[in-house]
Amino acid sequence: DSVKTFVVHLYRHIRDKNVYEIHQMYEGGFQRLSDRLFRDTPWPSAEAVAPYCDGDHVFLLLYRELWYRHAYARLSPLTASHRSESWNNYCDLFSVVLHGVVNMQLPNQWLWDMVDEFVYQFQSFCQYRAKLKNKTEDELQQLKQFDKAWNVYGVLNYLQALVEKSMIAQILEREKEGLESFTATDGYDYQGGSNVLKVLGYYSMIGLLRIHCLLGDYHTGLKCLAPINLNQQGVYTIVIGSHISTIYHYGFANLMMRR
């Protein structure tokens, strides 16, 4: 019943573009229910909650994003098939944002967490795949079966596509000339549009910096971050995780280049 109520309300708030309420449910409600009912068990599957959100395709992609994030945090060990399913869900979700018509406003916190989690799960999969010594025959078989999941080119391509399609670099450039108000509105769209693609594109620049740091290509990482002016407050400073990640990886990349 608690989950049913949660899904019904979250679905309604997303349809109404009520960012404040979505944020309350995302930050508060989801965590409280997880602590109370799903401390070490998964949330109900997307198929089980589908009747309470009119089977809405995009909402169920968002729900699965939360489902897998909770699984990564609370359930261990995760199988290769879980990891691969989470990858497929991100591919579907980002494809909808890139090629569909998205009419939602989501809290910056959630959009940052999406990019953050995407990079984290990539890193986690690489580490999982590298430790072959303790894997059973079945696990090794699964790894061979899901060899396309979390491919480094795929991860880079999605983040790069979000940056390009959102035209965020041009938006930030135009903002310097006073032609845009992206930072002034914290990335939200008060004209009835959607903030999802623009803000995902913005946070993807930080995601790209992180991945290039993991790969040891610090020069490219800093180039990806160049459109964001770190000498002043910006959308990256609103969400504490994004603020820390940006400054940490920016500092680390500069250190590694002996600047």
Short mmCIF file of C-alpha atoms in Angstrom, two decimals:
data_model
loop_
_atom_site.label_atom_id
_atom_site.label_comp_id
_atom_site.label_asym_id
_atom_site.label_seq_id
_atom_site.Cartn_x
_atom_site.Cartn_y
_atom_site.Cartn_z
CA ASP A 1 0.00 0.00 0.00
CA SER A 2 2.79 2.44 0.87
CA VAL A 3 4.46 1.80 -2.48
CA LYS A 4 1.15 2.14 -4.32
CA THR A 5 0.54 5.55 -2.68
CA PHE A 6 4.14 6.60 -3.39
CA VAL A 7 3.88 5.68 -7.09
CA VAL A 8 0.45 7.29 -7.58
CA HIS A 9 1.61 10.57 -6.01
CA LEU A 10 5.01 10.68 -7.69
CA TYR A 11 3.39 9.99 -11.07
CA ARG A 12 0.85 12.75 -10.50
CA HIS A 13 3.48 15.30 -9.42
CA ILE A 14 5.66 14.48 -12.45
CA ARG A 15 2.67 14.97 -14.75
CA ASP A 16 1.85 18.27 -13.02
CA LYS A 17 5.52 19.39 -13.21
CA ASN A 18 5.43 20.05 -9.47
CA VAL A 19 9.20 20.15 -8.89
CA TYR A 20 8.94 20.95 -5.19
CA GLU A 21 6.76 17.90 -4.45
CA ILE A 22 8.81 15.61 -6.71
CA HIS A 23 11.92 16.69 -4.80
CA GLN A 24 10.27 16.00 -1.43
CA MET A 25 9.23 12.50 -2.53
CA TYR A 26 12.56 11.76 -4.20
CA GLU A 27 14.77 12.97 -1.35
CA GLY A 28 12.47 12.12 1.57
CA GLY A 29 9.72 9.65 0.75
CA PHE A 30 11.82 7.21 -1.25
CA GLN A 31 14.55 7.08 1.42
CA ARG A 32 12.05 6.67 4.27
CA LEU A 33 10.22 3.82 2.55
CA SER A 34 13.55 2.18 1.68
CA ASP A 35 14.67 2.34 5.31
CA ARG A 36 11.36 1.08 6.62
CA LEU A 37 10.36 -1.61 4.13
CA PHE A 38 13.26 -2.38 1.81
CA ARG A 39 16.37 -2.24 3.95
CA ASP A 40 17.89 -5.30 2.32
CA THR A 41 15.27 -6.36 -0.21
CA PRO A 42 14.50 -4.87 -3.62
CA TRP A 43 11.59 -2.52 -4.28
CA PRO A 44 8.61 -4.03 -6.17
CA SER A 45 9.35 -4.46 -9.87
CA ALA A 46 8.31 -1.88 -12.46
CA GLU A 47 5.82 -4.43 -13.83
CA ALA A 48 4.15 -4.64 -10.41
CA VAL A 49 3.67 -0.86 -10.11
CA ALA A 50 2.74 -0.27 -13.78
CA PRO A 51 -1.05 -0.34 -13.10
CA TYR A 52 -0.70 2.65 -10.72
CA CYS A 53 0.90 4.96 -13.30
CA ASP A 54 -1.22 4.08 -16.36
CA GLY A 55 1.72 1.96 -17.55
CA ASP A 56 3.47 5.21 -18.51
CA HIS A 57 6.68 4.23 -20.35
CA VAL A 58 8.85 7.19 -19.28
CA PHE A 59 7.67 7.09 -15.66
CA LEU A 60 8.56 3.38 -15.49
CA LEU A 61 12.06 4.14 -16.84
CA LEU A 62 12.47 6.69 -14.03
CA TYR A 63 11.10 4.20 -11.50
CA ARG A 64 13.57 1.54 -12.69
CA GLU A 65 16.39 4.09 -12.40
CA LEU A 66 15.48 4.43 -8.70
CA TRP A 67 15.01 0.66 -8.40
CA TYR A 68 18.53 -0.14 -9.64
CA ARG A 69 20.12 2.65 -7.66
CA HIS A 70 18.53 1.24 -4.49
CA ALA A 71 19.71 -2.26 -5.50
CA TYR A 72 23.30 -1.04 -5.98
CA ALA A 73 23.24 0.65 -2.58
CA ARG A 74 21.49 -2.02 -0.51
CA LEU A 75 21.73 -5.43 -2.19
CA SER A 76 24.97 -7.25 -2.68
CA PRO A 77 26.39 -8.99 -4.53
CA LEU A 78 24.74 -7.85 -7.75
CA THR A 79 24.83 -10.25 -10.70
CA ALA A 80 26.14 -9.36 -14.15
CA SER A 81 22.58 -9.61 -15.41
CA HIS A 82 21.38 -6.97 -12.90
CA ARG A 83 24.21 -4.69 -13.98
CA SER A 84 23.40 -5.25 -17.63
CA GLU A 85 19.68 -4.55 -17.07
CA SER A 86 20.55 -1.27 -15.34
CA TRP A 87 22.74 -0.32 -18.32
CA ASN A 88 19.87 -1.08 -20.71
CA ASN A 89 17.51 1.04 -18.62
CA TYR A 90 19.89 4.02 -18.76
CA CYS A 91 20.21 3.54 -22.54
CA ASP A 92 16.41 3.58 -22.89
CA LEU A 93 16.01 6.56 -20.57
CA PHE A 94 18.70 8.66 -22.26
CA SER A 95 17.38 7.66 -25.71
CA VAL A 96 13.94 9.00 -24.78
CA VAL A 97 15.54 12.27 -23.61
CA LEU A 98 17.69 12.50 -26.76
CA HIS A 99 15.18 11.43 -29.40
CA GLY A 100 11.73 11.75 -27.85
CA VAL A 101 9.65 14.69 -26.70
CA VAL A 102 10.21 15.07 -22.97
CA ASN A 103 7.80 17.41 -21.28
CA MET A 104 8.91 17.02 -17.65
CA GLN A 105 10.57 19.21 -15.07
CA LEU A 106 12.66 17.16 -12.65
CA PRO A 107 14.63 18.39 -9.63
CA ASN A 108 18.30 19.16 -10.30
CA GLN A 109 19.20 16.76 -7.50
CA TRP A 110 17.63 13.81 -9.36
CA LEU A 111 19.18 14.79 -12.71
CA TRP A 112 22.62 15.09 -11.08
CA ASP A 113 22.15 11.75 -9.34
CA MET A 114 21.32 10.13 -12.69
CA VAL A 115 24.60 11.21 -14.26
CA ASP A 116 26.51 10.52 -11.05
CA GLU A 117 25.06 7.02 -10.74
CA PHE A 118 25.62 6.31 -14.45
CA VAL A 119 29.35 7.00 -14.04
CA TYR A 120 29.49 5.16 -10.70
CA GLN A 121 27.83 2.02 -12.15
CA PHE A 122 30.24 2.10 -15.10
CA GLN A 123 33.18 2.22 -12.67
CA SER A 124 31.62 -0.47 -10.50
CA PHE A 125 31.09 -2.78 -13.52
CA CYS A 126 34.72 -2.36 -14.65
CA GLN A 127 35.92 -3.33 -11.17
CA TYR A 128 33.48 -6.27 -11.03
CA ARG A 129 34.61 -7.51 -14.45
CA ALA A 130 38.30 -7.26 -13.55
CA LYS A 131 38.07 -9.52 -10.48
CA LEU A 132 37.82 -12.93 -12.12
CA LYS A 133 39.51 -15.04 -9.46
CA ASN A 134 36.46 -15.59 -7.21
CA LYS A 135 33.86 -15.85 -9.98
CA THR A 136 31.87 -19.04 -10.53
CA GLU A 137 31.53 -20.62 -13.96
CA ASP A 138 27.99 -19.24 -14.15
CA GLU A 139 29.16 -15.68 -13.40
CA LEU A 140 31.88 -15.92 -16.06
CA GLN A 141 29.30 -17.15 -18.54
CA GLN A 142 27.06 -14.19 -17.70
CA LEU A 143 29.95 -11.75 -18.23
CA LYS A 144 30.52 -13.19 -21.71
CA GLN A 145 26.80 -12.95 -22.43
CA PHE A 146 26.58 -9.26 -21.39
CA ASP A 147 29.83 -8.11 -22.99
CA LYS A 148 28.14 -5.04 -24.54
CA ALA A 149 27.04 -3.63 -21.18
CA TRP A 150 28.90 -0.62 -19.78
CA ASN A 151 31.25 -0.43 -22.76
CA VAL A 152 33.45 2.64 -22.31
CA TYR A 153 32.62 4.01 -25.79
CA GLY A 154 28.91 3.58 -25.12
CA VAL A 155 29.16 5.47 -21.82
CA LEU A 156 31.17 8.31 -23.40
CA ASN A 157 28.83 8.47 -26.40
CA TYR A 158 25.69 8.90 -24.27
CA LEU A 159 27.21 11.66 -22.15
CA GLN A 160 28.65 13.41 -25.23
CA ALA A 161 25.30 13.11 -27.04
CA LEU A 162 23.50 14.71 -24.08
CA VAL A 163 25.99 17.60 -24.07
CA GLU A 164 25.64 18.15 -27.82
CA LYS A 165 21.87 17.70 -28.15
CA SER A 166 21.17 20.00 -25.19
CA MET A 167 23.37 22.70 -26.82
CA ILE A 168 24.42 23.56 -23.29
CA ALA A 169 27.81 24.97 -24.33
CA GLN A 170 26.05 27.45 -26.65
CA ILE A 171 23.48 28.29 -23.96
CA LEU A 172 26.25 29.11 -21.46
CA GLU A 173 28.05 31.15 -24.12
CA ARG A 174 24.89 33.14 -24.90
CA GLU A 175 24.34 33.65 -21.20
CA LYS A 176 27.58 35.66 -21.00
CA GLU A 177 26.03 38.08 -23.48
CA GLY A 178 22.82 38.29 -21.43
CA LEU A 179 20.76 36.36 -24.01
CA GLU A 180 19.98 33.36 -21.77
CA SER A 181 19.06 32.95 -18.11
CA PHE A 182 20.04 29.34 -17.50
CA THR A 183 21.98 29.99 -14.28
CA ALA A 184 19.56 32.63 -12.98
CA THR A 185 16.69 30.11 -13.07
CA ASP A 186 18.89 27.26 -11.72
CA GLY A 187 18.37 25.50 -15.05
CA TYR A 188 14.58 25.28 -14.63
CA ASP A 189 12.22 26.31 -17.39
CA TYR A 190 9.50 28.68 -16.19
CA GLN A 191 7.96 29.05 -19.65
CA GLY A 192 6.20 25.68 -19.46
CA GLY A 193 9.04 23.77 -21.16
CA SER A 194 11.32 21.06 -19.81
CA ASN A 195 14.62 21.33 -17.95
CA VAL A 196 15.57 17.66 -18.38
CA LEU A 197 17.74 17.70 -21.52
CA LYS A 198 19.48 21.00 -20.70
CA VAL A 199 20.36 20.07 -17.13
CA LEU A 200 21.37 16.50 -18.04
CA GLY A 201 23.62 18.00 -20.73
CA TYR A 202 25.12 20.37 -18.17
CA TYR A 203 25.81 17.62 -15.63
CA SER A 204 27.11 15.33 -18.39
CA MET A 205 30.07 17.71 -18.84
CA ILE A 206 31.00 16.95 -15.22
CA GLY A 207 30.35 13.23 -15.85
CA LEU A 208 32.74 13.34 -18.82
CA LEU A 209 35.43 14.99 -16.71
CA ARG A 210 35.06 12.17 -14.16
CA ILE A 211 35.29 9.42 -16.78
CA HIS A 212 38.34 10.98 -18.44
CA CYS A 213 39.96 11.18 -14.99
CA LEU A 214 39.26 7.45 -14.54
CA LEU A 215 40.80 6.81 -17.96
CA GLY A 216 43.81 9.03 -17.23
CA ASP A 217 43.05 11.51 -20.02
CA TYR A 218 43.12 14.69 -17.93
CA HIS A 219 43.54 17.09 -20.84
CA THR A 220 40.32 15.93 -22.53
CA GLY A 221 38.53 15.90 -19.17
CA LEU A 222 39.29 19.57 -18.56
CA LYS A 223 38.30 20.40 -22.13
CA CYS A 224 34.88 18.82 -21.50
CA LEU A 225 34.39 21.07 -18.47
CA ALA A 226 35.58 24.27 -20.20
CA PRO A 227 32.08 25.77 -20.86
CA ILE A 228 31.41 25.96 -17.09
CA ASN A 229 32.91 29.01 -15.41
CA LEU A 230 34.27 27.78 -12.06
CA ASN A 231 35.11 31.28 -10.84
CA GLN A 232 31.48 31.96 -10.02
CA GLN A 233 28.41 30.23 -8.64
CA GLY A 234 26.53 28.17 -11.20
CA VAL A 235 24.11 25.29 -11.57
CA TYR A 236 26.97 22.96 -10.52
CA THR A 237 27.04 24.59 -7.04
CA ILE A 238 23.31 24.05 -6.30
CA VAL A 239 23.60 20.31 -5.66
CA ILE A 240 26.29 19.59 -3.08
CA GLY A 241 27.37 16.31 -4.71
CA SER A 242 27.87 18.01 -8.04
CA HIS A 243 29.79 20.90 -6.44
CA ILE A 244 32.21 18.54 -4.66
CA SER A 245 32.64 16.26 -7.68
CA THR A 246 33.35 19.18 -10.03
CA ILE A 247 35.96 20.85 -7.84
CA TYR A 248 37.58 17.54 -6.83
CA HIS A 249 38.01 16.21 -10.37
CA TYR A 250 38.97 19.64 -11.73
CA GLY A 251 41.66 19.92 -9.05
CA PHE A 252 42.80 16.32 -9.55
CA ALA A 253 43.09 16.70 -13.34
CA ASN A 254 45.13 19.90 -12.95
CA LEU A 255 47.37 18.24 -10.36
CA MET A 256 48.01 15.27 -12.64
CA MET A 257 48.96 17.65 -15.44
CA ARG A 258 51.37 19.37 -13.01
CA ARG A 259 49.62 22.69 -13.38
#
